Coordinates of C-alpha atoms in Angstrom, one line a residue:
X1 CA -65.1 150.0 -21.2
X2 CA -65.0 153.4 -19.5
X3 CA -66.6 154.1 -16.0
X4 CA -68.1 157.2 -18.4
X5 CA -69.7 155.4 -20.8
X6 CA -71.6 152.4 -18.1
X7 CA -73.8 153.0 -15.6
X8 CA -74.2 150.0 -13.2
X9 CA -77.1 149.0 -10.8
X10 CA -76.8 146.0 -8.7
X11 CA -80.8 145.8 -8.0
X12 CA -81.9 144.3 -11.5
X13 CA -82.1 141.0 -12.7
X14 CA -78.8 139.3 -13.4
X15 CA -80.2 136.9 -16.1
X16 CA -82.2 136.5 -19.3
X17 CA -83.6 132.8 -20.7
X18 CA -82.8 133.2 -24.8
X19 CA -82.9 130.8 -27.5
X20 CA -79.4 129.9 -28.5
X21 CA -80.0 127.3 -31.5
X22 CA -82.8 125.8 -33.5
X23 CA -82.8 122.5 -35.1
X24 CA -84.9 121.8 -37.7
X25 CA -85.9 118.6 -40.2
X26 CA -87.2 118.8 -43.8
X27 CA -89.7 116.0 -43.4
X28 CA -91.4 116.2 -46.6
X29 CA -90.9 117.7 -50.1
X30 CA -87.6 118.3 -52.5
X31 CA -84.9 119.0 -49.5
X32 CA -86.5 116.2 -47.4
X33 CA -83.8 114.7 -45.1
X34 CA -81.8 118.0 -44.5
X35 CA -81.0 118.8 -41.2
X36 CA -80.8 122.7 -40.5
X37 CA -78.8 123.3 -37.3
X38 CA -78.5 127.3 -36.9
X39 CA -77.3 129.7 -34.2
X40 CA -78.8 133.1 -32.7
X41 CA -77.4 136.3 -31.8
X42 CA -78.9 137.5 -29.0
X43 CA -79.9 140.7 -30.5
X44 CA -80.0 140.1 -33.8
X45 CA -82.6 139.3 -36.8
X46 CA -84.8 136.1 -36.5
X47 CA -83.8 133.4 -38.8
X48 CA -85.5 133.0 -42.2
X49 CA -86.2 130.6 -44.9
X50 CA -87.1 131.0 -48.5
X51 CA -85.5 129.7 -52.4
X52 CA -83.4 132.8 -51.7
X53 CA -79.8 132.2 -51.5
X54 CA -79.8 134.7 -48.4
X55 CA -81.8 133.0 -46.5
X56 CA -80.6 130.7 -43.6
X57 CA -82.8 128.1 -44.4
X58 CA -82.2 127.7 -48.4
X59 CA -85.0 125.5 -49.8
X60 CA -84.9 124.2 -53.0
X61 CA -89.4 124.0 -53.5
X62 CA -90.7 126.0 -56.4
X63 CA -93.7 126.5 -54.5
X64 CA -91.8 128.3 -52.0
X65 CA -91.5 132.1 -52.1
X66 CA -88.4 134.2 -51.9
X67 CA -88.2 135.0 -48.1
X68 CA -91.1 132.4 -47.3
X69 CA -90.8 132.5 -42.9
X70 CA -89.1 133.7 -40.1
X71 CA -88.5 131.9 -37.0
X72 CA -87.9 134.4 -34.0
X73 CA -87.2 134.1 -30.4
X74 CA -89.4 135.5 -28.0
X75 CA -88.8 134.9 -24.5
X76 CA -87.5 131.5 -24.4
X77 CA -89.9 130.7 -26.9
X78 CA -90.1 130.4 -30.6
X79 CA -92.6 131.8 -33.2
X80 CA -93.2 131.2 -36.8
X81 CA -94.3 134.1 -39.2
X82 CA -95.7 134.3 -42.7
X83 CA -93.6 136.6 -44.3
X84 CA -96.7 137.6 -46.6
X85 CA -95.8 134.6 -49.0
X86 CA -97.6 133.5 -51.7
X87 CA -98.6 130.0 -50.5
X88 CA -98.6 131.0 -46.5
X89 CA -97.1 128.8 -43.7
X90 CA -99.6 126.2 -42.5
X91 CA -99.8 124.4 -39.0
X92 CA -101.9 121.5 -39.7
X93 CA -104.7 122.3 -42.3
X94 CA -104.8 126.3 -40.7
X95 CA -103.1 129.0 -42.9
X96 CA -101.9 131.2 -40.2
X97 CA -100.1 134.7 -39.6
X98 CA -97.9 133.3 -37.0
X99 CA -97.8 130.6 -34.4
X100 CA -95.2 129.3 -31.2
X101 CA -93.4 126.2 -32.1
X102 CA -92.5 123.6 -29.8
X103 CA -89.9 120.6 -30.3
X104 CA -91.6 118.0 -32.6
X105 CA -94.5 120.2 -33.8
X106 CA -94.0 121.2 -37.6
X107 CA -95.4 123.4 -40.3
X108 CA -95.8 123.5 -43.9
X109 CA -94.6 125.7 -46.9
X110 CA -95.3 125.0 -50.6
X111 CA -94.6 121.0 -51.4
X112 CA -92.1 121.3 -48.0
X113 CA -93.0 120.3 -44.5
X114 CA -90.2 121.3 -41.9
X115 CA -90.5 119.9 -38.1
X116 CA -88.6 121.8 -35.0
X117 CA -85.9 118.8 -34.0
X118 CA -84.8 121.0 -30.8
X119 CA -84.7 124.0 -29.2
X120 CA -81.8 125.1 -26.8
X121 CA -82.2 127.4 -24.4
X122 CA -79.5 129.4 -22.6
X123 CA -79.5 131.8 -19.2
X124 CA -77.9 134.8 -20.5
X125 CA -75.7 137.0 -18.0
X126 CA -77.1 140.2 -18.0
X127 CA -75.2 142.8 -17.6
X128 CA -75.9 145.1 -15.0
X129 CA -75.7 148.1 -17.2
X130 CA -78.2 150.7 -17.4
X131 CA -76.3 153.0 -20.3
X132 CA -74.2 151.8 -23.0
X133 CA -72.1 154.5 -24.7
X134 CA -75.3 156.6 -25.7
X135 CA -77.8 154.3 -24.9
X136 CA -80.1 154.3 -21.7
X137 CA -81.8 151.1 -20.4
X138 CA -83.3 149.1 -17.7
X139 CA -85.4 146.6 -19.8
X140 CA -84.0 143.1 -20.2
X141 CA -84.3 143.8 -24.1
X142 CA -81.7 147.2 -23.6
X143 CA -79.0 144.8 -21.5
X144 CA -79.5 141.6 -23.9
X145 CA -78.3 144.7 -26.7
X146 CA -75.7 145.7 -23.9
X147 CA -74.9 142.3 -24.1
X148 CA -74.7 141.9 -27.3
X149 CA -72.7 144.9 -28.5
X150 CA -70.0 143.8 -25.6
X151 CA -69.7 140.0 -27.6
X152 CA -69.3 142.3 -30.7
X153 CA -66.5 144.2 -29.4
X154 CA -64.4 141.0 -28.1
X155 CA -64.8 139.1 -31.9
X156 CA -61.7 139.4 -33.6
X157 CA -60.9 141.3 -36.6
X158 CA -63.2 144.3 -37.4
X159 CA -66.8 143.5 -38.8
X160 CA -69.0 145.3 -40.8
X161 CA -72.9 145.4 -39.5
X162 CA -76.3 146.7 -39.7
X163 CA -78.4 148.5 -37.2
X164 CA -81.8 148.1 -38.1
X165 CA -85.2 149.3 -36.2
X166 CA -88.3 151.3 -36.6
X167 CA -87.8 155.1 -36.7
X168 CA -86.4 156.9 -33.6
X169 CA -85.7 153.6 -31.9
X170 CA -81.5 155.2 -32.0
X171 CA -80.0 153.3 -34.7
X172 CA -77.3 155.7 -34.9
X173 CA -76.8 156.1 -31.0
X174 CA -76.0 151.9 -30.9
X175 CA -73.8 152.5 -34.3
X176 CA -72.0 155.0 -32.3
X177 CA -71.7 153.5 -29.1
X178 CA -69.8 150.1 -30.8
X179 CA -67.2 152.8 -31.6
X180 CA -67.4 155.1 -28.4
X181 CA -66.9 151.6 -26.4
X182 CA -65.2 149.7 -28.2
X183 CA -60.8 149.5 -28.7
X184 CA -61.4 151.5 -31.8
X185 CA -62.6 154.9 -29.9
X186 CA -59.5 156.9 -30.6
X187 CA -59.7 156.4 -34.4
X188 CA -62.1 158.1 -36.9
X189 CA -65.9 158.0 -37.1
X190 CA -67.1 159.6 -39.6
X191 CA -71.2 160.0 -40.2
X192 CA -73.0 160.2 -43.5
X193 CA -76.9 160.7 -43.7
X194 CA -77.5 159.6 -47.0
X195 CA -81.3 160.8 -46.5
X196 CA -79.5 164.8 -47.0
X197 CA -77.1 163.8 -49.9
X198 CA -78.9 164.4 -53.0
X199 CA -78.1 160.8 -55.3
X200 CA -76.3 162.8 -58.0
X201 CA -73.3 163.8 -55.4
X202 CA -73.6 160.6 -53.6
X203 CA -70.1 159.2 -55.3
X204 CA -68.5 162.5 -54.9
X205 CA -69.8 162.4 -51.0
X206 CA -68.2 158.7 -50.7
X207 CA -65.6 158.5 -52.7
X208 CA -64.1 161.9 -53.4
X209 CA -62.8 163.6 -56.7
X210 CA -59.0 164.0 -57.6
X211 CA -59.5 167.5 -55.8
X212 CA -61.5 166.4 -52.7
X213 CA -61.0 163.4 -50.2
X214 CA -64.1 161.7 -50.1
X215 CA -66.2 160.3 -46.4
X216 CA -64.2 156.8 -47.2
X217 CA -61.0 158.7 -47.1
X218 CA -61.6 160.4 -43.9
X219 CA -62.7 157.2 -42.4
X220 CA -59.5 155.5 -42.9
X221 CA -58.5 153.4 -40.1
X222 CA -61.3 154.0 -38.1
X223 CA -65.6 153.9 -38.6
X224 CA -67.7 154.7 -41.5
X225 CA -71.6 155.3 -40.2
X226 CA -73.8 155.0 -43.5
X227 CA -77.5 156.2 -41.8
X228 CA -80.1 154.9 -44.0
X229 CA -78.1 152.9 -46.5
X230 CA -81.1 151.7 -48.0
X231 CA -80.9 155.3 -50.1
X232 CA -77.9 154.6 -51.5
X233 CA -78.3 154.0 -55.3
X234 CA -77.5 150.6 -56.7
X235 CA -74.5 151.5 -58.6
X236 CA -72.9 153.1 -55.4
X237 CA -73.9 149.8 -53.6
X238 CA -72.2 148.2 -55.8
X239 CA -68.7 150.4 -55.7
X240 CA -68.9 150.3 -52.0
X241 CA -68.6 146.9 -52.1
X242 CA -65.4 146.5 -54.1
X243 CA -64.2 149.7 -52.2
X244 CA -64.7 147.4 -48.7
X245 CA -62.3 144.7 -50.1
X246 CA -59.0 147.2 -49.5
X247 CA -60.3 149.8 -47.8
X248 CA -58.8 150.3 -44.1
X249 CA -62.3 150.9 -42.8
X250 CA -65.4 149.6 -40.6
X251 CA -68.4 149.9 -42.2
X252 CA -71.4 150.4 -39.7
X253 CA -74.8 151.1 -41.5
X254 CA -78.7 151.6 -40.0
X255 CA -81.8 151.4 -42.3
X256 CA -85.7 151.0 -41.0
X257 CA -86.3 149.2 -44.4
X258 CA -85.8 145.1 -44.4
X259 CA -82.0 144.9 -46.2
X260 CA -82.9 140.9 -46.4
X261 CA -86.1 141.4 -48.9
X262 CA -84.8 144.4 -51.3
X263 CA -81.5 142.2 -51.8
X264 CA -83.6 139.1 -52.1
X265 CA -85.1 141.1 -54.8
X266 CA -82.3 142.4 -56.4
X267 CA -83.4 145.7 -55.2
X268 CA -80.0 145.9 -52.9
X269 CA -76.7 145.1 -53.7
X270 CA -76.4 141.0 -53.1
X271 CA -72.5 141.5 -52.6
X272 CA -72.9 144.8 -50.0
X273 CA -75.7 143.2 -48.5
X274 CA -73.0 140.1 -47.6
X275 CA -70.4 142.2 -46.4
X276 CA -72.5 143.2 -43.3
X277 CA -71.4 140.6 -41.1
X278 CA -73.5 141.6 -37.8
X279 CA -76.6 142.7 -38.0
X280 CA -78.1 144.3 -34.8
X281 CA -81.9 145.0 -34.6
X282 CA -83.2 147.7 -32.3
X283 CA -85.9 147.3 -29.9
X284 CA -89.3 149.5 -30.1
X285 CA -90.0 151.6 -27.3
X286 CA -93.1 150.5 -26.3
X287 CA -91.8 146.5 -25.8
X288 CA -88.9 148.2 -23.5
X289 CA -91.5 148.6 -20.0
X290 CA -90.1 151.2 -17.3
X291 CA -87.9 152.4 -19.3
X292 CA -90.0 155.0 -21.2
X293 CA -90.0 156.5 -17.2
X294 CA -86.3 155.9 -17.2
X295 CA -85.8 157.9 -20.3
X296 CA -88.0 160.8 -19.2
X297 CA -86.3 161.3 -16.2
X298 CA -83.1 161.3 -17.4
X299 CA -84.0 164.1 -20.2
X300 CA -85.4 166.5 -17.4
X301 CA -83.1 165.6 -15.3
X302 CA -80.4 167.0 -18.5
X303 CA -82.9 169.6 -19.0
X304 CA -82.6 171.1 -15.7
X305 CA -79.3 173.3 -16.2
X306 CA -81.5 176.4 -16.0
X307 CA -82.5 175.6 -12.7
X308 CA -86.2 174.8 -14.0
X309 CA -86.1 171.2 -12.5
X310 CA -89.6 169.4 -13.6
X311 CA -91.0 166.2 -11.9
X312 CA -93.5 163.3 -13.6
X313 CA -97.0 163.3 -11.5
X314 CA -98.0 160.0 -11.4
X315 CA -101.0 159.9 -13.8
X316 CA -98.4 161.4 -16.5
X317 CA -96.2 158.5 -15.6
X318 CA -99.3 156.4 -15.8
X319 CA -100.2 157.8 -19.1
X320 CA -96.6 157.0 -20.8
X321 CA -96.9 153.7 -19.7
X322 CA -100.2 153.7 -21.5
X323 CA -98.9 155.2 -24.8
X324 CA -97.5 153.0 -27.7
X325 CA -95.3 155.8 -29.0
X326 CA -94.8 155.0 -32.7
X327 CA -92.3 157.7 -33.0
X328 CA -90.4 156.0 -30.2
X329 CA -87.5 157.6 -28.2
X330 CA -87.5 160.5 -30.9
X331 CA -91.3 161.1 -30.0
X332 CA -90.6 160.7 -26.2
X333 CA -87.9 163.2 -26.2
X334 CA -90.1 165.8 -28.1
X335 CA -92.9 165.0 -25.5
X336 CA -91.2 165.2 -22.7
X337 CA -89.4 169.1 -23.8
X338 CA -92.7 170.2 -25.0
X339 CA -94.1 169.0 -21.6
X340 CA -91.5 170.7 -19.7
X341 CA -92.3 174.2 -21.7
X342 CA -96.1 173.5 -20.9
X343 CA -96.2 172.9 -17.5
X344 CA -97.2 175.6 -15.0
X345 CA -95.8 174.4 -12.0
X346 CA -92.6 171.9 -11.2
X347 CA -94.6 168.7 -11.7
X348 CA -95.7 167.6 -15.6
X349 CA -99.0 166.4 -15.6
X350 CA -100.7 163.8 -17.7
X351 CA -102.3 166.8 -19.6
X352 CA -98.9 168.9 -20.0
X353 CA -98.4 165.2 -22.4
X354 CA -100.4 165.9 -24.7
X355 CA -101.1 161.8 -25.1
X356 CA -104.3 161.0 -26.6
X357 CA -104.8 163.8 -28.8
X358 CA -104.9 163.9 -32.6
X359 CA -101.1 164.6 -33.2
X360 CA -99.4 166.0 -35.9
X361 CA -98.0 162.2 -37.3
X362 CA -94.9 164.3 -37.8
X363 CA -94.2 164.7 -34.5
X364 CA -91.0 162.7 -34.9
X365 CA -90.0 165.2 -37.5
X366 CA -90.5 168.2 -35.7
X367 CA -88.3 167.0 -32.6
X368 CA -85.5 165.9 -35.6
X369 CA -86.0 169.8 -36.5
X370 CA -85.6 170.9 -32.7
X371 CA -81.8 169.2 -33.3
X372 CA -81.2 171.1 -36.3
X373 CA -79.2 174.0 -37.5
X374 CA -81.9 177.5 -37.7
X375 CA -81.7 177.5 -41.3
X376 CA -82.5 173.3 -41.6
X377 CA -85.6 174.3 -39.0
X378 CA -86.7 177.0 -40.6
X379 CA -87.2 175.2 -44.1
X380 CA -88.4 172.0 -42.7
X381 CA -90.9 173.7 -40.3
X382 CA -92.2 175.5 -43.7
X383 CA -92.3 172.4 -45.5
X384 CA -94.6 170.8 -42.5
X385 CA -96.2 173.7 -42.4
X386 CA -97.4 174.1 -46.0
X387 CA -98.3 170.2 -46.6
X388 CA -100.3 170.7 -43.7
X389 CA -102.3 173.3 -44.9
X390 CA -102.7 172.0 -48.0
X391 CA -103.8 168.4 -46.5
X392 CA -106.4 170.6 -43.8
X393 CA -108.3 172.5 -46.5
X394 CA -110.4 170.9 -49.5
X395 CA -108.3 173.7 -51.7
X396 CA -105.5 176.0 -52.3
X397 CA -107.3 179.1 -51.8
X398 CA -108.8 178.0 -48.8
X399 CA -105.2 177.3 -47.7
X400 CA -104.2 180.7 -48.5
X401 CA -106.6 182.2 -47.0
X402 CA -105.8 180.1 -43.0
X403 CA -102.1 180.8 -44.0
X404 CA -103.1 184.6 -44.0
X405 CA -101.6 184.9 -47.7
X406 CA -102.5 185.7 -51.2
X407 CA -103.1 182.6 -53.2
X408 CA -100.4 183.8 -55.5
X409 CA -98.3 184.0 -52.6
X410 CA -99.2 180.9 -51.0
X411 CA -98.4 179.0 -54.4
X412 CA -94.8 180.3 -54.7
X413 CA -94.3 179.3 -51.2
X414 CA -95.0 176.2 -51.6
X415 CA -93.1 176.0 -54.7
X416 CA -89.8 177.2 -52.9
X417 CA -90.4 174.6 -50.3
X418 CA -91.0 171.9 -53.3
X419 CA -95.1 171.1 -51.7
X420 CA -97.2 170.9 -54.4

């Protein structure tokens, strides 16, 4: 690791208690007397069990959906969750949504009773890192992901993996800071959005033409950074798979969508799916604590090259404390630069937020257009702009008429920014 890419700070907790292994019986039904005995990643996806062949815990019941459960860690502890299943997960006679599970309590599934045989628990060194390549964090959750992206580097070989999270949570930023950290920094990392390649020219984008390398190509010895994979048509999936089997090249991919379910139902490639050896899930800001603070300083503190320097009062901190953020660090970042721009004086506060109003539920859209090149802003602000006036007003002409444009006008706008 660099001393430019880790920040240290002695003063936070130097350890985290995480499950490290589940042990679990099949008490009752057509797998009874199997023993399941199944590791953890530290930040990785909670186990799952289902009649699907990609599930950890393969069960053999007819009665028993797909993706049935999942059994995830949460601090120290363990929980059980209906994965909306057809014949639910049952504790006792109670059909519930989710429960904690303790050594020698069970629950049902279909004809299939499963009881928890063990559960071992491990202190975790954290490290004292507060940034990561590109990502910031004080919360035990950041430096458990700290933590876990370090074991990633040290595995041998190179693996392919999966960043997955909700939106704005910086799938990409962890994708990119494997590479940035890792022994591989000096080779290629190459970064395809598959959400802006239109499907028809996917294959071309990927895999070239006689005339024109393709992103594979480029990524040769080094990193290939799929963001959103999910979008990649099946028959590409596919390709990519066989490509992977010679290609010289690390495949890193991020998707919000659940990789596990669409491949369960043959709506992703099984094979591709398989390939991604790691698979890295990223936390939501609002289970991260002090560091949405954290964050926000740091981004004024950036955003102070003008000489403009900005400081959080302490019922704006208050109020971002308060805030769930569903647009996560995306939203924060817009916040906290539209704060910036609002406030009068050198301190932001709570109102110069803007938390608490009715906000556009693109807000996490207009920041990604704040990152854009003019020309990408300028037509995604219109397209925001046009499905919002035709979502405000009961009809078009109404919509004209708050746009301040003919209706003939209006409707050939809207047709050349494909809102309808």
């Amino acid at each position: 690791m660099t001393t430019a890419s880790v920040l240290q700070d002695m003063s936070l907790s130097t350890s985290e208690r995480v499950v490290q292994r589940v042990v679990l019986r099949v008490a009752a039904g057509p797998d009874a007397g199997r023993v399941f005995s199944l590791d953890l990643d530290v930040a990785g996806r909670p186990l799952r069990g289902g009649r699907s062949e990609l599930c950890d815990l393969h069960l053999r019941d007819p009665r028993v959906s797909d993706l049935h459960f999942e059994l995830a860690p949460q601090r120290g502890a363990l929980v059980v969750r209906d994965l909306d299943s057809a014949t639910g997960v049952l504790v006792g006679d109670m059909r519930v949504r989710e429960a904690w599970m303790a050594p020698g309590a069970g629950f049902s599934i279909g004809a299939t009773r499963l009881e928890l045989v063990a559960l071992e628990l491990v202190d975790v060194p954290l490290p004292p890192f507060c940034r990561f390549g590109d990502l910031d964090g004080h919360s035990p959750a950041m430096r458990l992901l700290f933590h876990g992206l370090a074991e990633l580097m040290a595995r041998p070989g190179r693996l392919h993996g999966l960043f997955s999270g909700e939106a704005g949570t910086g799938k990409g930023l962890a994708a990119r800071s494997l590479h940035l950290v890792g022994p591989d920094r000096d080779t290629a990392f190459v970064v395809v959005d598959l959400r802006r390649v239109a499907g028809e020219q996917v294959d071309v984008e990927l895999f070239g033409t006689a005339t024109r390398r393709g992103r594979l190509a480029e990524a040769s010895g080094g990193t290939l950074l799929l963001q959103a994979i999910d979008e990649l048509p099946l028959a590409s999936q596919s390709a990519l798979a066989r490509a992977l089997v010679t290609a010289p090249v690390r495949l890193l991919a991020t998707t919000r969508r659940d990789l596990q379910r669409l491949a369960a139902a043959d709506l992703f490639d099984c094979d591709l799916y398989s390939r991604l050896g790691f698979h890295v899930v990223l936390t939501p800001l609002r289970e991260r604590g002090r560091d949405v603070v954290l964050l926000a300083e740091r981004l004024l503190a950036r955003l102070s090259v003008d000489g403009r320097s900005r400081t959080l009062a302490a019922e704006a901190v208050a109020a971002m404390r308060e805030y769930s953020w569903p647009g996560n660090v995306r939203e924060l970042e817009f916040v906290v630069e539209r704060a910036r721009l609002a406030a009068e004086g050198p301190t932001i506060e709570r109102a110069d937020l803007g938390l608490g109003r009715d906000l556009d539920p693109n807000l996490a859209r207009v920041a990604a257009l704040m990152r854009s090149t003019h020309d990408e802003a300028v037509a995604g602000f219109e397209t925001l702009y046009f499905r919002h006036q035709l979502c405000a007003h009961r009809t078009k002409i109404a919509a004209a008429r708050a746009a301040g444009m003919t209706g003939e006008g209006f409707r050939l706008a809207c047709r050349r920014v494909r809102v309808f």
